[in-house]
Coordinates of C-alpha atoms in Angstrom, one line a residue:
M1 CA 0.3 0.3 0.3
E2 CA 1.4 3.4 -0.4
E3 CA 1.5 4.6 3.0
E4 CA 3.9 1.4 3.8
I5 CA 6.2 3.1 1.3
V6 CA 8.8 5.4 3.9
E7 CA 10.5 8.0 2.3
I8 CA 14.5 7.5 3.3
E9 CA 16.6 9.0 0.3
R10 CA 15.3 12.3 -1.5
Y11 CA 17.0 12.9 -5.2
S12 CA 17.3 16.2 -7.1
E13 CA 14.8 16.4 -10.7
K14 CA 18.0 15.1 -12.5
E15 CA 18.5 12.0 -10.6
K16 CA 14.9 11.3 -10.4
Y17 CA 15.0 10.7 -13.9
A18 CA 18.6 9.1 -13.8
V19 CA 17.2 6.4 -11.1
F20 CA 14.4 5.6 -13.1
D21 CA 16.1 5.0 -16.5
K22 CA 19.2 2.9 -14.6
E23 CA 17.4 1.7 -11.9
F24 CA 13.6 0.6 -12.9
M25 CA 13.1 0.2 -16.3
P26 CA 15.4 -2.7 -17.4
H27 CA 12.9 -4.9 -15.2
I28 CA 9.9 -3.3 -17.5
D29 CA 9.5 -6.8 -19.5
S30 CA 9.7 -8.5 -16.3
M31 CA 7.0 -6.5 -14.8
Y32 CA 4.8 -6.5 -17.4
N33 CA 4.9 -10.6 -17.4
F34 CA 4.6 -10.8 -13.5
A35 CA 1.2 -8.4 -14.1
F36 CA -0.5 -10.5 -17.5
R37 CA 1.0 -13.8 -14.8
L38 CA -1.2 -12.0 -12.5
T39 CA -4.2 -10.7 -14.9
N40 CA -4.8 -13.2 -17.3
D41 CA -5.7 -9.7 -19.5
E42 CA -2.7 -8.2 -22.1
D43 CA -5.0 -4.8 -21.6
D44 CA -4.9 -5.3 -17.1
A45 CA -1.8 -6.0 -17.7
N46 CA -0.3 -2.9 -19.2
D47 CA -2.4 -1.1 -16.9
L48 CA -1.2 -2.9 -14.2
V49 CA 2.8 -1.9 -15.2
Q50 CA 2.1 1.6 -15.8
D51 CA 0.3 2.5 -12.6
T52 CA 2.8 0.5 -10.9
Y53 CA 5.4 2.6 -12.6
L54 CA 4.1 5.9 -12.1
K55 CA 3.8 5.0 -8.1
A56 CA 7.4 3.9 -8.4
F57 CA 8.3 7.3 -10.3
R58 CA 6.2 9.3 -7.5
F59 CA 7.9 7.3 -4.2
I60 CA 11.6 7.3 -6.4
N61 CA 12.3 9.1 -2.7
S62 CA 12.1 6.0 -0.7
F63 CA 14.2 3.6 -3.0
E64 CA 17.4 3.7 -2.0
R65 CA 20.4 3.2 -4.7
G66 CA 22.3 -0.2 -4.6
T67 CA 19.3 -2.2 -3.1
N68 CA 17.1 -4.1 -4.9
A69 CA 15.0 -2.4 -8.0
K70 CA 13.2 -5.4 -9.1
A71 CA 12.5 -6.6 -5.5
W72 CA 11.1 -3.1 -4.7
L73 CA 9.3 -2.3 -8.0
F74 CA 7.6 -6.0 -7.9
R75 CA 6.0 -5.3 -4.3
I76 CA 4.4 -1.9 -5.5
L77 CA 3.0 -4.0 -8.6
K78 CA 1.3 -6.7 -6.0
N79 CA 0.0 -4.4 -4.0
S80 CA -1.6 -2.8 -6.7
F81 CA -2.7 -5.4 -8.1
I82 CA -4.6 -6.6 -4.4
N83 CA -6.0 -2.8 -4.5
D84 CA -7.2 -1.6 -7.7
Y85 CA -7.0 -5.1 -10.0
R86 CA -8.6 -7.9 -7.5
K87 CA -11.3 -6.4 -6.5
K88 CA -13.1 -6.5 -10.3
S89 CA -11.3 -9.6 -11.0
K90 CA -13.2 -11.9 -12.0
E91 CA -11.1 -14.4 -9.8
P92 CA -13.0 -17.1 -7.9
S93 CA -14.0 -16.5 -4.3
K94 CA -10.9 -16.7 -2.5
V95 CA -9.5 -20.1 -0.7
D96 CA -9.0 -19.2 2.9
Y97 CA -5.0 -19.8 2.2
Q98 CA -4.4 -19.5 5.6
D99 CA -5.7 -22.4 6.8
V100 CA -4.2 -24.1 4.2
E101 CA -0.8 -22.5 5.5
T102 CA -1.5 -23.4 9.1
T103 CA -1.9 -27.2 8.1
Y104 CA 1.6 -27.1 5.5
N105 CA 3.8 -25.3 7.9
S106 CA 3.3 -28.4 10.3
V107 CA 4.9 -30.0 7.9
E108 CA 8.4 -30.8 8.3
D109 CA 11.4 -28.3 6.8
A110 CA 13.2 -31.2 5.1
E111 CA 10.3 -32.7 3.5
M112 CA 9.3 -28.5 1.9
D113 CA 12.9 -28.8 1.9
A114 CA 12.9 -31.4 -0.9
T115 CA 9.6 -30.3 -3.1
T116 CA 10.7 -30.2 -6.8
D117 CA 12.4 -26.9 -7.5
L118 CA 10.9 -26.4 -11.0
R119 CA 13.9 -24.4 -11.8
T120 CA 15.8 -27.7 -11.8
E121 CA 13.9 -30.4 -13.1
T122 CA 11.5 -31.6 -16.2
V123 CA 9.3 -28.8 -16.2
Q124 CA 12.5 -26.0 -16.7
D125 CA 12.7 -27.8 -19.9
M126 CA 8.5 -27.8 -20.9
I127 CA 7.5 -24.8 -23.1
G128 CA 4.0 -24.8 -24.8
D129 CA 0.3 -23.6 -23.7
E130 CA -0.3 -26.5 -21.5
V131 CA 2.2 -25.4 -18.6
A132 CA 1.1 -21.5 -19.3
N133 CA -2.7 -22.8 -18.8
A134 CA -2.2 -25.0 -15.7
L135 CA -0.1 -22.5 -14.0
N136 CA -2.6 -19.4 -15.0
S137 CA -5.4 -22.2 -14.0
L138 CA -3.1 -22.4 -10.4
P139 CA -5.1 -19.8 -7.4
V140 CA -3.9 -16.4 -7.6
D141 CA -1.6 -16.7 -4.2
F142 CA 0.0 -19.9 -5.5
R143 CA -0.1 -19.3 -8.8
T144 CA 2.3 -15.5 -7.5
V145 CA 4.9 -17.7 -5.0
I146 CA 5.6 -20.1 -8.4
I147 CA 6.3 -16.9 -10.3
L148 CA 8.3 -15.5 -7.7
C149 CA 10.4 -17.9 -7.0
D150 CA 11.0 -20.6 -9.8
I151 CA 10.9 -17.7 -12.8
E152 CA 11.9 -14.4 -11.5
G153 CA 14.7 -16.1 -9.1
F154 CA 14.1 -14.1 -6.2
T155 CA 14.9 -15.7 -2.6
Y156 CA 12.5 -16.4 0.3
E157 CA 13.6 -13.3 1.7
E158 CA 12.6 -11.1 -1.3
M159 CA 9.4 -12.9 -1.3
A160 CA 8.9 -12.7 1.8
K161 CA 9.2 -8.6 1.6
I162 CA 6.8 -8.4 -1.8
L163 CA 4.1 -10.2 -0.4
D164 CA 4.1 -9.2 2.7
I165 CA 4.2 -12.3 4.8
P166 CA 6.8 -14.5 7.2
I167 CA 8.9 -16.2 5.2
G168 CA 7.7 -19.8 6.9
T169 CA 4.8 -18.8 4.9
V170 CA 6.2 -18.4 1.9
R171 CA 8.1 -22.2 2.2
S172 CA 4.4 -23.3 3.0
R173 CA 2.7 -21.8 0.0
L174 CA 5.1 -22.3 -2.1
H175 CA 5.5 -26.2 -1.3
R176 CA 1.6 -26.3 -2.0
A177 CA 1.6 -24.3 -5.0
R178 CA 4.1 -26.7 -6.8
N179 CA 2.9 -30.1 -5.9
L180 CA -0.5 -28.3 -7.3
L181 CA 1.1 -27.4 -10.8
K182 CA 3.1 -30.8 -10.8
E183 CA -0.6 -32.3 -10.4
K184 CA -1.8 -30.2 -13.2
L185 CA 1.1 -30.8 -15.4
K186 CA 1.6 -34.8 -15.0
S187 CA -0.3 -35.9 -18.0
Y188 CA 1.3 -33.4 -20.0
A189 CA 4.6 -35.0 -18.9
S190 CA 3.9 -38.3 -20.0
S191 CA 2.1 -36.8 -23.3
M192 CA 5.8 -35.4 -23.9
G193 CA 7.3 -38.1 -23.2
Y194 CA 9.0 -37.2 -19.9
K195 CA 9.2 -39.0 -17.1
T196 CA 6.5 -38.3 -14.1
D197 CA 7.9 -39.9 -10.8
E198 CA 10.0 -37.3 -9.3
M199 CA 7.4 -34.5 -10.1
A200 CA 5.2 -37.4 -7.9
E201 CA 7.4 -38.2 -5.1
Q202 CA 5.9 -35.9 -3.2
D203 CA 2.6 -36.3 -3.6

Protein backbone atom coordinates (compact mmCIF):
# COMPACT_ATOMS: atom_id res chain seq x y z
CA MET A 1 0.00 0.00 0.00
CA GLU A 2 1.20 3.49 -0.66
CA GLU A 3 1.30 4.45 2.99
CA GLU A 4 3.68 1.57 3.67
CA ILE A 5 6.39 3.10 1.47
CA VAL A 6 8.52 5.33 3.68
CA GLU A 7 10.79 7.95 2.15
CA ILE A 8 14.41 7.34 3.10
CA GLU A 9 16.36 9.26 0.48
CA ARG A 10 15.93 12.41 -1.55
CA TYR A 11 16.91 12.95 -5.18
CA SER A 12 17.13 16.02 -7.36
CA GLU A 13 14.81 16.06 -10.37
CA LYS A 14 17.72 15.09 -12.61
CA GLU A 15 18.66 12.24 -10.30
CA LYS A 16 15.07 11.00 -10.22
CA TYR A 17 15.02 10.52 -13.98
CA ALA A 18 18.47 8.92 -13.90
CA VAL A 19 17.40 6.42 -11.23
CA PHE A 20 14.15 5.71 -13.04
CA ASP A 21 15.90 5.01 -16.36
CA LYS A 22 18.85 3.09 -14.96
CA GLU A 23 17.28 1.18 -12.07
CA PHE A 24 13.63 0.73 -13.01
CA MET A 25 13.22 0.58 -16.78
CA PRO A 26 15.44 -2.51 -17.34
CA HIS A 27 12.82 -4.56 -15.46
CA ILE A 28 9.81 -3.57 -17.55
CA ASP A 29 9.60 -6.90 -19.41
CA SER A 30 9.65 -8.88 -16.17
CA MET A 31 7.09 -6.50 -14.74
CA TYR A 32 4.76 -7.06 -17.69
CA ASN A 33 5.17 -10.84 -17.50
CA PHE A 34 4.35 -10.77 -13.80
CA ALA A 35 1.36 -8.50 -14.37
CA PHE A 36 0.05 -10.68 -17.19
CA ARG A 37 0.36 -13.82 -15.07
CA LEU A 38 -1.63 -12.11 -12.34
CA THR A 39 -4.36 -10.64 -14.51
CA ASN A 40 -4.48 -13.04 -17.48
CA ASP A 41 -5.38 -10.04 -19.61
CA GLU A 42 -3.08 -7.99 -21.85
CA ASP A 43 -4.88 -4.68 -21.33
CA ASP A 44 -5.09 -5.12 -17.56
CA ALA A 45 -1.43 -6.13 -17.47
CA ASN A 46 -0.40 -3.01 -19.38
CA ASP A 47 -2.52 -0.84 -17.10
CA LEU A 48 -1.04 -2.50 -14.03
CA VAL A 49 2.53 -1.97 -15.24
CA GLN A 50 1.82 1.66 -16.13
CA ASP A 51 0.26 2.22 -12.71
CA THR A 52 3.25 0.58 -11.04
CA TYR A 53 5.77 2.78 -12.83
CA LEU A 54 3.78 5.90 -12.06
CA LYS A 55 3.80 4.97 -8.37
CA ALA A 56 7.49 4.06 -8.57
CA PHE A 57 8.31 7.54 -9.83
CA ARG A 58 6.00 9.16 -7.31
CA PHE A 59 7.72 7.34 -4.43
CA ILE A 60 11.19 7.29 -5.93
CA ASN A 61 12.62 9.10 -2.89
CA SER A 62 11.95 5.97 -0.85
CA PHE A 63 14.11 3.83 -3.14
CA GLU A 64 17.71 3.47 -2.03
CA ARG A 65 20.21 3.11 -4.83
CA GLY A 66 22.17 -0.11 -4.59
CA THR A 67 19.24 -2.12 -3.26
CA ASN A 68 17.10 -4.57 -5.25
CA ALA A 69 15.09 -2.39 -7.61
CA LYS A 70 13.30 -5.36 -9.14
CA ALA A 71 12.00 -6.57 -5.78
CA TRP A 72 10.96 -3.02 -4.89
CA LEU A 73 9.00 -2.69 -8.14
CA PHE A 74 7.41 -6.11 -7.80
CA ARG A 75 6.17 -5.18 -4.34
CA ILE A 76 4.49 -2.05 -5.70
CA LEU A 77 2.96 -4.04 -8.55
CA LYS A 78 1.70 -6.73 -6.19
CA ASN A 79 0.10 -4.14 -3.91
CA SER A 80 -1.47 -2.36 -6.88
CA PHE A 81 -2.91 -5.63 -8.11
CA ILE A 82 -4.41 -6.44 -4.72
CA ASN A 83 -5.74 -2.95 -4.08
CA ASP A 84 -7.05 -2.04 -7.51
CA TYR A 85 -7.36 -5.00 -9.83
CA ARG A 86 -8.32 -7.91 -7.63
CA LYS A 87 -11.47 -6.07 -6.59
CA LYS A 88 -12.78 -6.15 -10.14
CA SER A 89 -11.14 -9.40 -11.29
CA LYS A 90 -13.02 -12.50 -12.34
CA GLU A 91 -11.10 -14.71 -9.90
CA PRO A 92 -13.28 -17.20 -7.99
CA SER A 93 -13.99 -16.46 -4.36
CA LYS A 94 -10.75 -16.46 -2.43
CA VAL A 95 -9.87 -19.65 -0.62
CA ASP A 96 -8.77 -19.30 2.99
CA TYR A 97 -5.09 -19.85 2.25
CA GLN A 98 -4.22 -19.27 5.89
CA ASP A 99 -5.94 -22.53 6.76
CA VAL A 100 -4.03 -24.29 4.00
CA GLU A 101 -0.75 -22.76 5.13
CA THR A 102 -1.36 -23.61 8.77
CA THR A 103 -1.69 -27.23 7.73
CA TYR A 104 1.43 -27.16 5.62
CA ASN A 105 3.42 -25.28 8.23
CA SER A 106 3.22 -28.47 10.29
CA VAL A 107 5.10 -30.36 7.56
CA GLU A 108 8.72 -31.16 8.37
CA ASP A 109 11.20 -28.60 7.01
CA ALA A 110 13.12 -31.40 5.33
CA GLU A 111 10.06 -32.34 3.31
CA MET A 112 9.64 -28.76 2.14
CA ASP A 113 13.28 -28.58 1.16
CA ALA A 114 12.84 -31.73 -0.89
CA THR A 115 9.98 -30.28 -2.91
CA THR A 116 10.85 -30.25 -6.57
CA ASP A 117 12.34 -26.93 -7.66
CA LEU A 118 10.75 -26.15 -10.99
CA ARG A 119 13.91 -24.40 -12.15
CA THR A 120 16.02 -27.55 -11.98
CA GLU A 121 13.71 -30.41 -12.85
CA THR A 122 12.09 -31.64 -16.06
CA VAL A 123 9.41 -28.95 -15.91
CA GLN A 124 12.11 -26.42 -16.80
CA ASP A 125 12.28 -27.86 -20.30
CA MET A 126 8.56 -28.01 -20.85
CA ILE A 127 7.10 -25.14 -22.82
CA GLY A 128 3.76 -24.58 -24.46
CA ASP A 129 0.22 -23.52 -23.84
CA GLU A 130 -0.43 -26.49 -21.53
CA VAL A 131 2.18 -25.29 -19.04
CA ALA A 132 0.98 -21.69 -19.21
CA ASN A 133 -2.60 -22.82 -18.77
CA ALA A 134 -1.68 -25.02 -15.80
CA LEU A 135 0.08 -22.11 -14.11
CA ASN A 136 -2.75 -19.70 -14.88
CA SER A 137 -5.30 -22.15 -13.46
CA LEU A 138 -3.72 -21.97 -9.99
CA PRO A 139 -5.31 -19.64 -7.43
CA VAL A 140 -3.55 -16.29 -7.65
CA ASP A 141 -1.81 -16.60 -4.28
CA PHE A 142 -0.19 -19.88 -5.31
CA ARG A 143 0.47 -18.70 -8.86
CA THR A 144 2.30 -15.66 -7.52
CA VAL A 145 4.85 -17.59 -5.47
CA ILE A 146 5.65 -19.87 -8.42
CA ILE A 147 6.25 -16.83 -10.62
CA LEU A 148 8.40 -15.03 -8.06
CA CYS A 149 10.55 -18.01 -7.13
CA ASP A 150 10.72 -20.38 -10.09
CA ILE A 151 10.41 -17.89 -12.94
CA GLU A 152 11.83 -14.64 -11.58
CA GLY A 153 14.34 -16.23 -9.20
CA PHE A 154 13.63 -14.21 -6.05
CA THR A 155 14.91 -15.56 -2.73
CA TYR A 156 12.55 -16.47 0.11
CA GLU A 157 13.62 -13.29 1.90
CA GLU A 158 12.85 -11.13 -1.14
CA MET A 159 9.53 -12.87 -1.66
CA ALA A 160 8.57 -12.29 1.97
CA LYS A 161 9.16 -8.55 1.50
CA ILE A 162 7.31 -8.43 -1.82
CA LEU A 163 4.30 -10.33 -0.48
CA ASP A 164 4.35 -8.91 3.07
CA ILE A 165 4.22 -12.36 4.62
CA PRO A 166 6.61 -14.32 6.90
CA ILE A 167 9.31 -16.48 5.31
CA GLY A 168 7.66 -19.56 6.82
CA THR A 169 4.47 -18.72 4.95
CA VAL A 170 6.45 -18.24 1.73
CA ARG A 171 7.96 -21.71 2.13
CA SER A 172 4.66 -23.44 2.89
CA ARG A 173 2.77 -21.63 0.12
CA LEU A 174 5.48 -22.44 -2.41
CA HIS A 175 5.52 -26.08 -1.31
CA ARG A 176 1.78 -26.36 -1.86
CA ALA A 177 1.84 -24.37 -5.11
CA ARG A 178 4.55 -26.54 -6.67
CA ASN A 179 2.63 -29.70 -5.83
CA LEU A 180 -0.59 -28.27 -7.27
CA LEU A 181 1.20 -27.28 -10.47
CA LYS A 182 2.97 -30.63 -10.81
CA GLU A 183 -0.35 -32.43 -10.45
CA LYS A 184 -1.75 -30.39 -13.32
CA LEU A 185 1.34 -31.00 -15.45
CA LYS A 186 1.50 -34.78 -15.07
CA SER A 187 -0.69 -35.69 -18.00
CA TYR A 188 1.07 -33.18 -20.24
CA ALA A 189 4.48 -34.47 -19.14
CA SER A 190 3.47 -38.01 -19.98
CA SER A 191 2.21 -37.03 -23.40
CA MET A 192 5.53 -35.32 -24.10
CA GLY A 193 7.51 -38.37 -23.03
CA TYR A 194 8.80 -37.02 -19.74
CA LYS A 195 9.07 -39.26 -16.71
CA THR A 196 6.72 -38.18 -13.98
CA ASP A 197 8.05 -40.23 -11.08
CA GLU A 198 10.17 -37.32 -9.84
CA MET A 199 7.28 -34.94 -10.21
CA ALA A 200 4.99 -37.27 -8.29
CA GLU A 201 7.33 -38.28 -5.47
CA GLN A 202 6.08 -35.56 -3.14
CA ASP A 203 2.38 -36.29 -3.70
